[in-house]
Short mmCIF file of C-alpha atoms and ligand atoms in Angstrom, two decimals:
data_model
loop_
_atom_site.label_atom_id
_atom_site.label_comp_id
_atom_site.label_asym_id
_atom_site.label_seq_id
_atom_site.Cartn_x
_atom_site.Cartn_y
_atom_site.Cartn_z
CA MET A 444 16.48 16.46 -23.98
CA THR A 445 14.14 15.67 -26.41
CA ARG A 446 12.13 17.27 -28.72
CA HIS A 447 8.89 18.23 -27.77
CA VAL A 448 6.38 18.27 -31.58
CA VAL A 449 3.50 19.11 -31.78
CA VAL A 450 1.05 17.33 -34.64
CA THR A 451 -2.44 19.41 -35.05
CA GLY A 452 -5.58 16.38 -34.97
CA ALA A 453 -3.53 13.04 -34.53
CA ASN A 454 -6.65 10.78 -33.22
CA ARG A 455 -7.07 9.74 -36.99
CA GLY A 456 -5.53 9.80 -40.78
CA ILE A 457 -2.62 11.71 -41.11
CA GLY A 458 -2.48 13.57 -37.57
CA ARG A 459 -2.40 10.06 -36.06
CA ALA A 460 0.34 8.80 -38.78
CA LEU A 461 2.59 12.03 -37.88
CA ALA A 462 2.69 11.93 -34.12
CA GLU A 463 3.43 8.22 -34.54
CA ALA A 464 6.61 8.31 -36.54
CA PHE A 465 7.41 10.99 -34.20
CA VAL A 466 7.68 9.42 -30.88
CA ALA A 467 8.79 6.47 -33.01
CA ASN A 468 11.74 9.23 -33.68
CA GLY A 469 12.21 9.24 -30.07
CA ASP A 470 10.30 12.96 -29.55
CA THR A 471 8.05 14.09 -26.75
CA VAL A 472 4.49 14.14 -28.84
CA SER A 473 1.50 15.82 -28.12
CA THR A 474 -1.65 17.00 -30.17
CA ILE A 475 -4.28 19.49 -30.26
CA TYR A 476 -7.63 17.92 -31.07
CA ARG A 477 -11.14 17.88 -30.68
CA GLY A 478 -11.60 14.31 -29.39
CA GLY A 479 -10.80 11.00 -29.91
CA ASP A 480 -8.33 8.04 -28.79
CA LEU A 481 -5.50 8.56 -29.49
CA PRO A 482 -2.08 6.28 -30.22
CA ALA A 483 0.64 6.06 -27.85
CA GLY A 484 2.29 8.32 -26.10
CA VAL A 485 0.42 10.95 -27.19
CA THR A 486 -0.42 13.85 -24.89
CA GLY A 487 -3.92 15.57 -25.80
CA ALA A 488 -4.83 18.89 -25.57
CA ILE A 489 -8.67 19.62 -26.19
CA ALA A 490 -8.95 22.84 -29.11
CA ASP A 491 -10.80 23.25 -32.04
CA VAL A 492 -8.45 25.39 -34.16
CA THR A 493 -11.07 27.89 -35.03
CA ASP A 494 -10.54 29.12 -31.27
CA THR A 495 -7.82 31.76 -31.13
CA ASP A 496 -8.15 30.64 -26.93
CA ALA A 497 -8.99 27.46 -27.35
CA VAL A 498 -5.65 26.64 -29.62
CA ASN A 499 -3.61 29.19 -26.69
CA ALA A 500 -4.95 27.22 -23.91
CA ALA A 501 -3.83 23.89 -25.18
CA PHE A 502 -0.48 24.94 -26.24
CA ASP A 503 0.48 26.24 -22.61
CA GLU A 504 -1.63 22.74 -21.36
CA LEU A 505 1.75 20.85 -23.26
CA GLU A 506 4.01 23.36 -22.60
CA ALA A 507 3.70 23.03 -18.80
CA LYS A 508 4.16 19.53 -19.23
CA HIS A 509 6.47 18.91 -21.63
CA GLY A 510 8.23 22.33 -22.06
CA ARG A 511 8.48 24.42 -25.71
CA VAL A 512 7.68 23.24 -28.56
CA ARG A 513 9.79 23.69 -30.88
CA VAL A 514 7.97 21.49 -33.46
CA LEU A 515 5.01 21.95 -34.59
CA VAL A 516 2.63 19.72 -37.20
CA ALA A 517 -0.06 21.89 -38.59
CA ASN A 518 -2.19 18.77 -39.88
CA ALA A 519 -6.18 19.44 -38.50
CA GLY A 520 -8.02 20.34 -42.82
CA ILE A 521 -11.22 19.34 -44.24
CA THR A 522 -12.65 19.96 -47.28
CA ARG A 523 -16.26 21.28 -48.51
CA ASP A 524 -15.94 20.31 -52.11
CA GLY A 525 -18.93 22.11 -54.36
CA LEU A 526 -18.89 23.26 -57.39
CA LEU A 527 -17.92 26.96 -57.75
CA MET A 528 -21.51 28.78 -58.73
CA ARG A 529 -23.24 26.36 -56.45
CA MET A 530 -20.40 27.45 -53.28
CA SER A 531 -21.91 29.01 -50.24
CA ASP A 532 -20.19 31.56 -48.40
CA GLU A 533 -20.54 29.41 -45.18
CA ASP A 534 -18.41 26.61 -47.53
CA PHE A 535 -15.72 28.43 -48.40
CA GLN A 536 -15.41 30.71 -45.38
CA SER A 537 -15.10 27.01 -42.95
CA VAL A 538 -12.75 25.56 -44.57
CA LEU A 539 -10.39 29.27 -44.69
CA ASP A 540 -11.14 29.41 -41.17
CA VAL A 541 -9.43 25.60 -40.53
CA ASN A 542 -7.84 24.94 -42.62
CA LEU A 543 -5.52 28.55 -44.17
CA THR A 544 -6.73 30.35 -40.19
CA GLY A 545 -6.39 27.30 -38.32
CA THR A 546 -2.97 26.48 -39.53
CA PHE A 547 -2.21 30.71 -38.70
CA ARG A 548 -3.67 30.36 -35.10
CA CYS A 549 -1.29 27.35 -34.36
CA VAL A 550 1.55 28.73 -36.13
CA ARG A 551 1.41 32.02 -34.71
CA ARG A 552 1.21 30.82 -31.01
CA ALA A 553 4.09 28.14 -31.96
CA VAL A 554 6.40 30.67 -33.27
CA ASN A 555 5.64 32.33 -29.93
CA SER A 556 7.71 29.91 -28.42
CA MET A 557 10.22 28.87 -30.89
CA MET A 558 12.31 32.60 -30.60
CA ARG A 559 12.78 32.04 -26.92
CA GLU A 560 14.16 28.69 -28.41
CA ARG A 561 16.03 30.19 -30.95
CA PHE A 562 15.30 26.82 -32.87
CA GLY A 563 11.67 25.72 -34.77
CA ARG A 564 10.91 23.46 -37.25
CA ILE A 565 7.26 24.40 -39.15
CA VAL A 566 6.21 21.90 -41.38
CA LEU A 567 2.28 22.61 -42.36
CA ILE A 568 0.29 19.93 -44.31
CA GLY A 569 -0.68 21.93 -47.79
CA SER A 570 -2.60 19.29 -50.83
CA VAL A 571 -0.93 18.84 -54.07
CA VAL A 572 -4.23 20.45 -55.69
CA GLY A 573 -2.95 23.57 -52.96
CA LEU A 574 -0.72 24.12 -56.82
CA MET A 575 -2.70 21.70 -59.13
CA GLY A 576 -5.78 23.09 -58.75
CA ASN A 577 -9.20 20.46 -58.74
CA PRO A 578 -12.61 21.02 -59.89
CA GLY A 579 -14.33 21.55 -57.35
CA GLN A 580 -12.22 22.35 -54.73
CA VAL A 581 -12.27 25.89 -54.82
CA ASN A 582 -12.88 26.35 -51.68
CA TYR A 583 -9.84 23.87 -50.80
CA SER A 584 -7.88 24.93 -53.05
CA SER A 585 -7.16 27.85 -52.26
CA SER A 586 -7.11 27.64 -48.50
CA LYS A 587 -4.21 25.34 -49.54
CA ALA A 588 -2.46 26.87 -52.30
CA ALA A 589 -2.07 30.14 -49.01
CA LEU A 590 -0.58 28.05 -46.60
CA VAL A 591 2.89 28.29 -49.45
CA GLY A 592 2.83 32.01 -49.02
CA MET A 593 2.07 31.40 -45.71
CA ALA A 594 5.40 28.86 -45.35
CA ARG A 595 7.50 31.53 -46.90
CA SER A 596 6.90 34.14 -45.18
CA ILE A 597 7.42 32.66 -42.21
CA THR A 598 10.96 31.29 -43.54
CA ARG A 599 11.75 35.49 -44.56
CA GLU A 600 10.28 36.64 -40.58
CA VAL A 601 12.00 34.50 -38.41
CA GLY A 602 14.38 32.61 -40.83
CA ALA A 603 17.50 33.87 -38.83
CA ARG A 604 16.35 32.65 -35.40
CA GLY A 605 16.91 29.00 -36.41
CA ILE A 606 13.52 28.58 -37.77
CA THR A 607 12.79 26.65 -40.71
CA ALA A 608 9.01 26.34 -42.23
CA ASN A 609 7.86 24.22 -45.01
CA VAL A 610 4.99 22.82 -46.77
CA ILE A 611 4.74 18.99 -47.44
CA ALA A 612 2.10 18.81 -50.20
CA PRO A 613 0.17 15.03 -50.10
CA GLY A 614 -1.60 13.56 -53.30
CA PHE A 615 -4.12 10.94 -52.90
CA ILE A 616 -3.38 9.43 -49.52
CA THR A 617 -5.99 6.51 -48.08
CA THR A 618 -7.38 7.80 -45.23
CA ASP A 619 -11.10 8.87 -44.30
CA MET A 620 -11.12 12.60 -46.00
CA THR A 621 -10.71 10.07 -49.52
CA ASP A 622 -12.52 7.36 -48.16
CA GLU A 623 -14.94 9.46 -48.67
CA LEU A 624 -14.41 9.50 -52.98
CA PRO A 625 -16.69 7.56 -55.31
CA GLU A 626 -15.40 4.87 -56.70
CA ASP A 627 -15.56 5.29 -60.10
CA ALA A 628 -13.82 9.30 -58.93
CA LYS A 629 -10.98 6.80 -56.91
CA LYS A 630 -9.77 5.08 -59.99
CA GLN A 631 -9.92 7.38 -62.26
CA TYR A 632 -7.59 9.42 -59.47
CA GLU A 633 -5.64 6.07 -59.68
CA ALA A 634 -5.11 6.60 -63.62
CA THR A 635 -3.74 9.54 -63.65
CA ILE A 636 -0.88 9.34 -60.04
CA PRO A 637 2.49 7.90 -62.10
CA ALA A 638 3.32 5.81 -59.17
CA LYS A 639 -0.15 4.50 -60.25
CA ARG A 640 -2.27 3.81 -57.05
CA PHE A 641 -3.25 5.88 -53.65
CA GLY A 642 0.04 6.99 -50.85
CA VAL A 643 -0.55 6.35 -47.37
CA THR A 644 -0.31 8.18 -44.30
CA GLU A 645 2.94 6.73 -43.42
CA ASP A 646 4.51 8.21 -46.64
CA VAL A 647 3.15 12.15 -45.36
CA ALA A 648 4.65 11.03 -42.61
CA ALA A 649 8.31 9.83 -43.13
CA ALA A 650 8.04 13.40 -45.16
CA ALA A 651 8.02 15.35 -41.68
CA VAL A 652 10.11 13.32 -39.51
CA PHE A 653 12.44 15.08 -42.71
CA LEU A 654 11.76 18.18 -42.12
CA ALA A 655 11.67 18.66 -39.30
CA SER A 656 15.16 17.20 -38.49
CA ASP A 657 18.50 18.40 -37.83
CA ALA A 658 19.66 17.41 -41.29
CA ALA A 659 17.17 19.95 -42.53
CA GLY A 660 18.57 22.67 -41.41
CA TYR A 661 19.12 24.79 -44.42
CA VAL A 662 15.67 23.71 -45.94
CA SER A 663 12.76 26.20 -45.71
CA GLY A 664 9.88 27.78 -47.75
CA ALA A 665 9.73 24.65 -50.02
CA VAL A 666 6.84 22.58 -50.89
CA LEU A 667 7.95 18.86 -50.41
CA PRO A 668 5.68 16.67 -52.80
CA VAL A 669 4.59 13.15 -51.28
CA ASP A 670 2.40 12.49 -54.49
CA GLY A 671 2.91 9.45 -56.48
CA GLY A 672 4.14 12.07 -59.07
CA LEU A 673 1.21 14.04 -59.75
CA GLY A 674 1.99 16.98 -59.08
CA MET A 675 6.09 16.89 -58.79
CA GLY A 676 5.63 20.48 -57.36
CA HIS A 677 3.82 22.13 -60.48
P1 LIG B 63 -9.44 13.15 -41.83
O1 LIG B 63 -10.11 13.09 -42.44
O2 LIG B 63 -9.11 11.81 -41.90
O3 LIG B 63 -8.44 14.13 -40.77
C1 LIG B 63 -8.73 14.89 -40.64
C2 LIG B 63 -8.33 15.93 -38.90
O4 LIG B 63 -8.20 17.25 -38.75
C3 LIG B 63 -8.80 15.06 -37.84
O5 LIG B 63 -8.46 14.61 -36.76
C4 LIG B 63 -9.69 16.45 -37.83
O6 LIG B 63 -10.40 15.82 -36.29
C5 LIG B 63 -9.13 17.17 -37.58
N1 LIG B 63 -9.54 18.71 -37.64
C6 LIG B 63 -10.41 19.01 -38.97
N2 LIG B 63 -11.36 19.95 -38.24
C7 LIG B 63 -10.58 20.45 -37.18
C8 LIG B 63 -10.53 21.62 -36.51
N3 LIG B 63 -11.57 22.42 -36.66
N4 LIG B 63 -10.08 21.46 -35.11
C9 LIG B 63 -8.95 20.81 -34.74
N5 LIG B 63 -8.64 19.51 -35.74
C10 LIG B 63 -10.42 20.20 -36.60
O7 LIG B 63 -8.47 14.04 -43.04
P2 LIG B 63 -6.61 13.11 -43.10
O8 LIG B 63 -5.53 12.53 -42.28
O9 LIG B 63 -7.35 12.75 -44.63
O10 LIG B 63 -6.50 14.92 -43.96
C11 LIG B 63 -5.56 15.57 -42.45
C12 LIG B 63 -4.85 16.49 -43.42
O11 LIG B 63 -4.07 16.17 -44.67
C13 LIG B 63 -5.77 17.59 -43.99
O12 LIG B 63 -5.03 19.02 -43.28
C14 LIG B 63 -5.73 17.64 -45.23
O13 LIG B 63 -6.28 18.79 -46.35
C15 LIG B 63 -4.08 16.89 -45.68
N6 LIG B 63 -4.32 16.07 -47.13
C16 LIG B 63 -4.81 14.90 -46.98
C17 LIG B 63 -4.15 14.55 -48.35
C18 LIG B 63 -5.42 12.35 -48.25
O14 LIG B 63 -5.85 12.36 -50.06
N7 LIG B 63 -6.19 12.16 -46.95
C19 LIG B 63 -4.03 15.02 -49.38
C20 LIG B 63 -4.09 16.16 -49.33
C21 LIG B 63 -3.75 16.51 -47.72
P3 LIG B 63 -11.97 15.45 -35.77
O15 LIG B 63 -11.57 13.81 -36.57
O16 LIG B 63 -11.83 16.15 -34.58
O17 LIG B 63 -12.54 15.60 -37.24
#
Protein backbone atom coordinates (compact mmCIF):
# COMPACT_ATOMS: atom_id res chain seq x y z
CA MET A 1 0.00 0.00 0.00
CA THR A 2 1.36 3.42 -0.91
CA ARG A 3 1.63 6.08 1.78
CA HIS A 4 -0.77 9.01 1.89
CA VAL A 5 1.31 12.20 1.94
CA VAL A 6 -0.35 15.58 2.55
CA VAL A 7 1.55 18.71 1.53
CA THR A 8 -0.01 22.10 2.27
CA GLY A 9 0.12 24.70 -0.51
CA ALA A 10 1.19 22.42 -3.39
CA ASN A 11 -0.09 24.79 -6.08
CA ARG A 12 3.16 26.72 -6.39
CA GLY A 13 6.69 27.29 -5.13
CA ILE A 14 8.34 24.88 -2.71
CA GLY A 15 5.03 23.12 -2.01
CA ARG A 16 4.65 22.25 -5.67
CA ALA A 17 8.15 20.75 -5.81
CA LEU A 18 7.47 18.85 -2.59
CA ALA A 19 4.33 17.29 -4.04
CA GLU A 20 6.10 16.40 -7.30
CA ALA A 21 8.96 14.77 -5.40
CA PHE A 22 6.62 12.59 -3.32
CA VAL A 23 4.71 11.58 -6.47
CA ALA A 24 8.05 10.59 -8.03
CA ASN A 25 8.82 8.66 -4.83
CA GLY A 26 5.75 6.50 -5.46
CA ASP A 27 3.53 7.99 -2.73
CA THR A 28 -0.14 8.93 -2.92
CA VAL A 29 -0.01 12.71 -2.66
CA SER A 30 -2.69 15.21 -1.79
CA THR A 31 -2.74 18.85 -0.83
CA ILE A 32 -4.70 21.32 1.21
CA TYR A 33 -4.60 24.54 -0.79
CA ARG A 34 -6.52 27.70 -1.58
CA GLY A 35 -6.81 27.21 -5.34
CA GLY A 36 -4.82 27.15 -8.57
CA ASP A 37 -3.61 24.26 -10.65
CA LEU A 38 -1.86 21.25 -9.15
CA PRO A 39 0.94 18.98 -10.35
CA ALA A 40 -0.10 15.77 -12.12
CA GLY A 41 -1.24 13.04 -9.77
CA VAL A 42 -1.96 15.33 -6.80
CA THR A 43 -5.44 15.39 -5.24
CA GLY A 44 -6.55 18.73 -3.81
CA ALA A 45 -8.96 19.80 -1.08
CA ILE A 46 -9.63 23.49 -0.70
CA ALA A 47 -8.97 25.08 2.68
CA ASP A 48 -7.30 28.11 4.13
CA VAL A 49 -5.00 26.99 6.94
CA THR A 50 -6.29 29.83 9.12
CA ASP A 51 -9.71 28.11 9.26
CA THR A 52 -9.82 25.16 11.68
CA ASP A 53 -13.11 23.72 10.43
CA ALA A 54 -12.00 23.96 6.81
CA VAL A 55 -8.68 22.26 7.59
CA ASN A 56 -10.41 19.41 9.43
CA ALA A 57 -12.95 19.00 6.62
CA ALA A 58 -10.18 18.95 4.01
CA PHE A 59 -8.34 16.18 5.87
CA ASP A 60 -11.63 14.22 6.13
CA GLU A 61 -12.20 14.61 2.38
CA LEU A 62 -8.66 13.55 1.45
CA GLU A 63 -8.60 10.62 3.88
CA ALA A 64 -11.94 9.36 2.51
CA LYS A 65 -10.18 9.07 -0.87
CA HIS A 66 -6.71 7.93 0.10
CA GLY A 67 -6.77 6.56 3.65
CA ARG A 68 -5.19 7.93 6.80
CA VAL A 69 -2.41 10.45 6.37
CA ARG A 70 1.01 9.03 7.16
CA VAL A 71 3.17 11.98 6.11
CA LEU A 72 2.41 15.68 6.60
CA VAL A 73 4.57 18.40 5.12
CA ALA A 74 3.40 21.75 6.51
CA ASN A 75 4.59 24.16 3.86
CA ALA A 76 1.98 26.94 3.52
CA GLY A 77 3.49 30.23 4.62
CA ILE A 78 3.47 33.97 4.06
CA THR A 79 5.61 37.03 4.70
CA ARG A 80 4.50 40.55 5.70
CA ASP A 81 7.86 42.24 6.04
CA GLY A 82 8.38 45.55 7.79
CA LEU A 83 10.55 47.16 10.41
CA LEU A 84 9.63 46.39 14.01
CA MET A 85 8.64 49.88 15.04
CA ARG A 86 6.30 50.26 12.08
CA MET A 87 4.86 46.73 12.16
CA SER A 88 1.12 46.64 12.83
CA ASP A 89 -0.53 44.08 15.10
CA GLU A 90 -2.33 42.82 11.98
CA ASP A 91 0.94 42.21 10.11
CA PHE A 92 2.33 40.33 13.09
CA GLN A 93 -0.81 38.30 13.81
CA SER A 94 -1.56 37.36 10.21
CA VAL A 95 1.90 35.85 9.71
CA LEU A 96 1.67 33.94 12.99
CA ASP A 97 -1.83 32.74 12.10
CA VAL A 98 -0.70 31.16 8.81
CA ASN A 99 2.86 30.05 9.54
CA LEU A 100 2.51 28.92 13.15
CA THR A 101 -1.16 28.40 14.07
CA GLY A 102 -1.96 27.16 10.55
CA THR A 103 0.79 24.56 10.91
CA PHE A 104 -0.56 23.63 14.35
CA ARG A 105 -4.08 23.12 12.93
CA CYS A 106 -2.76 20.74 10.26
CA VAL A 107 -0.44 18.88 12.64
CA ARG A 108 -3.17 18.39 15.25
CA ARG A 109 -5.51 16.81 12.71
CA ALA A 110 -2.78 14.72 11.09
CA VAL A 111 -1.46 13.35 14.39
CA ASN A 112 -4.95 12.08 15.17
CA SER A 113 -4.60 9.73 12.18
CA MET A 114 -0.92 8.99 12.73
CA MET A 115 -1.60 7.83 16.32
CA ARG A 116 -4.06 5.25 14.96
CA GLU A 117 -1.54 4.15 12.32
CA ARG A 118 1.27 4.07 14.89
CA PHE A 119 3.33 5.71 12.15
CA GLY A 120 3.85 9.29 11.13
CA ARG A 121 6.32 11.64 9.54
CA ILE A 122 5.81 15.34 10.18
CA VAL A 123 8.00 17.78 8.29
CA LEU A 124 7.61 21.46 9.09
CA ILE A 125 8.98 24.01 6.64
CA GLY A 126 10.76 26.57 8.81
CA SER A 127 13.41 29.01 7.64
CA VAL A 128 17.04 29.91 8.16
CA VAL A 129 15.82 33.23 9.59
CA GLY A 130 13.96 31.39 12.36
CA LEU A 131 17.34 30.74 13.95
CA MET A 132 19.44 33.62 12.55
CA GLY A 133 16.86 36.41 12.61
CA ASN A 134 16.52 38.99 9.84
CA PRO A 135 15.83 42.72 9.95
CA GLY A 136 12.31 43.45 8.73
CA GLN A 137 11.07 39.95 9.59
CA VAL A 138 10.29 40.01 13.31
CA ASN A 139 6.90 38.44 12.58
CA TYR A 140 8.13 35.84 10.08
CA SER A 141 11.26 34.79 12.01
CA SER A 142 9.22 34.45 15.23
CA SER A 143 6.73 32.20 13.46
CA LYS A 144 9.49 30.02 12.01
CA ALA A 145 11.52 29.80 15.24
CA ALA A 146 8.38 28.56 16.99
CA LEU A 147 8.17 25.59 14.63
CA VAL A 148 11.36 24.23 16.20
CA GLY A 149 9.70 24.14 19.61
CA MET A 150 6.63 22.61 18.03
CA ALA A 151 8.56 19.77 16.36
CA ARG A 152 10.47 19.05 19.55
CA SER A 153 7.34 19.01 21.71
CA ILE A 154 5.58 16.71 19.24
CA THR A 155 8.62 14.44 19.34
CA ARG A 156 8.48 14.24 23.12
CA GLU A 157 4.70 13.79 23.15
CA VAL A 158 4.20 11.14 20.46
CA GLY A 159 7.70 9.91 19.62
CA ALA A 160 6.93 6.53 21.17
CA ARG A 161 4.13 5.99 18.61
CA GLY A 162 6.39 5.74 15.58
CA ILE A 163 5.89 9.42 14.78
CA THR A 164 8.76 11.77 13.99
CA ALA A 165 8.64 15.55 13.66
CA ASN A 166 11.43 17.60 12.10
CA VAL A 167 11.99 21.06 10.70
CA ILE A 168 13.60 21.93 7.39
CA ALA A 169 15.20 25.36 7.49
CA PRO A 170 15.58 26.53 3.89
CA GLY A 171 17.77 29.47 3.07
CA PHE A 172 17.05 31.59 0.01
CA ILE A 173 15.18 29.50 -2.53
CA THR A 174 14.04 30.89 -5.88
CA THR A 175 10.21 31.17 -5.72
CA ASP A 176 7.53 33.90 -5.89
CA MET A 177 8.41 34.71 -2.26
CA THR A 178 12.03 35.60 -3.05
CA ASP A 179 11.20 37.07 -6.48
CA GLU A 180 9.65 39.94 -4.52
CA LEU A 181 13.10 40.95 -3.22
CA PRO A 182 14.80 43.92 -4.92
CA GLU A 183 17.67 42.91 -7.27
CA ASP A 184 20.35 44.60 -5.14
CA ALA A 185 19.09 42.84 -2.00
CA LYS A 186 19.29 39.50 -3.84
CA LYS A 187 22.91 40.26 -4.84
CA GLN A 188 23.77 41.14 -1.23
CA TYR A 189 22.21 37.95 0.08
CA GLU A 190 23.99 35.86 -2.56
CA ALA A 191 27.34 37.26 -1.45
CA THR A 192 26.75 36.03 2.12
CA ILE A 193 25.77 32.47 1.11
CA PRO A 194 28.82 30.13 1.07
CA ALA A 195 27.40 28.40 -2.04
CA LYS A 196 27.12 31.90 -3.66
CA ARG A 197 23.71 31.16 -5.13
CA PHE A 198 20.06 30.76 -4.20
CA GLY A 199 18.73 27.22 -3.90
CA VAL A 200 16.01 25.62 -6.00
CA THR A 201 12.74 24.17 -4.77
CA GLU A 202 13.96 20.64 -5.52
CA ASP A 203 16.71 21.08 -2.90
CA VAL A 204 14.05 21.43 -0.19
CA ALA A 205 11.94 18.60 -1.64
CA ALA A 206 14.85 16.15 -1.54
CA ALA A 207 15.40 16.86 2.16
CA ALA A 208 11.69 16.36 2.87
CA VAL A 209 11.58 13.02 1.04
CA PHE A 210 14.51 11.88 3.20
CA LEU A 211 12.95 13.03 6.51
CA ALA A 212 9.69 11.29 5.53
CA SER A 213 11.43 8.04 4.62
CA ASP A 214 11.67 4.84 6.64
CA ALA A 215 15.42 5.43 6.67
CA ALA A 216 14.90 8.58 8.78
CA GLY A 217 12.84 6.81 11.44
CA TYR A 218 15.37 7.60 14.18
CA VAL A 219 15.66 11.31 13.27
CA SER A 220 13.25 13.49 15.24
CA GLY A 221 13.26 17.00 16.68
CA ALA A 222 16.02 17.97 14.27
CA VAL A 223 16.46 21.11 12.23
CA LEU A 224 17.86 20.30 8.80
CA PRO A 225 19.29 23.37 7.06
CA VAL A 226 18.96 23.52 3.26
CA ASP A 227 20.64 26.84 2.77
CA GLY A 228 23.93 26.56 0.87
CA GLY A 229 25.73 26.96 4.19
CA LEU A 230 24.14 30.30 5.11
CA GLY A 231 22.99 29.39 8.61
CA MET A 232 24.61 26.03 9.27
CA GLY A 233 21.90 25.28 11.80
CA HIS A 234 22.68 28.28 14.01
P1 LIG B 1 5.17 30.95 -2.14
O1 LIG B 1 4.73 32.31 -1.74
O2 LIG B 1 5.69 30.69 -3.51
O3 LIG B 1 4.00 29.88 -1.84
C1 LIG B 1 3.35 29.89 -0.61
C2 LIG B 1 2.33 28.77 -0.58
O4 LIG B 1 1.65 28.82 0.69
C3 LIG B 1 1.28 28.94 -1.67
O5 LIG B 1 0.85 27.68 -2.12
C4 LIG B 1 0.17 29.64 -0.90
O6 LIG B 1 -1.11 29.51 -1.45
C5 LIG B 1 0.24 28.90 0.42
N1 LIG B 1 -0.49 29.62 1.44
C6 LIG B 1 -0.21 30.84 1.94
N2 LIG B 1 -1.13 31.20 2.84
C7 LIG B 1 -2.01 30.18 2.92
C8 LIG B 1 -3.18 29.94 3.68
N3 LIG B 1 -3.64 30.85 4.56
N4 LIG B 1 -3.84 28.77 3.54
C9 LIG B 1 -3.40 27.85 2.65
N5 LIG B 1 -2.30 28.01 1.89
C10 LIG B 1 -1.62 29.16 2.03
O7 LIG B 1 6.26 30.58 -1.05
P2 LIG B 1 7.45 29.51 -1.09
O8 LIG B 1 7.10 28.36 -1.92
O9 LIG B 1 8.70 30.25 -1.31
O10 LIG B 1 7.44 29.09 0.46
C11 LIG B 1 6.91 27.87 0.93
C12 LIG B 1 7.32 27.71 2.38
O11 LIG B 1 8.73 27.74 2.46
C13 LIG B 1 6.82 28.82 3.28
O12 LIG B 1 6.47 28.29 4.54
C14 LIG B 1 8.01 29.73 3.39
O13 LIG B 1 7.98 30.48 4.58
C15 LIG B 1 9.14 28.72 3.40
N6 LIG B 1 10.43 29.25 3.04
C16 LIG B 1 10.66 29.78 1.79
C17 LIG B 1 11.91 30.27 1.49
C18 LIG B 1 12.26 30.84 0.17
O14 LIG B 1 13.39 31.34 0.02
N7 LIG B 1 11.40 30.81 -0.83
C19 LIG B 1 13.01 30.25 2.48
C20 LIG B 1 12.65 29.67 3.73
C21 LIG B 1 11.42 29.19 3.99
P3 LIG B 1 -1.72 30.63 -2.48
O15 LIG B 1 -1.13 30.31 -3.83
O16 LIG B 1 -3.19 30.41 -2.38
O17 LIG B 1 -1.28 31.98 -1.96
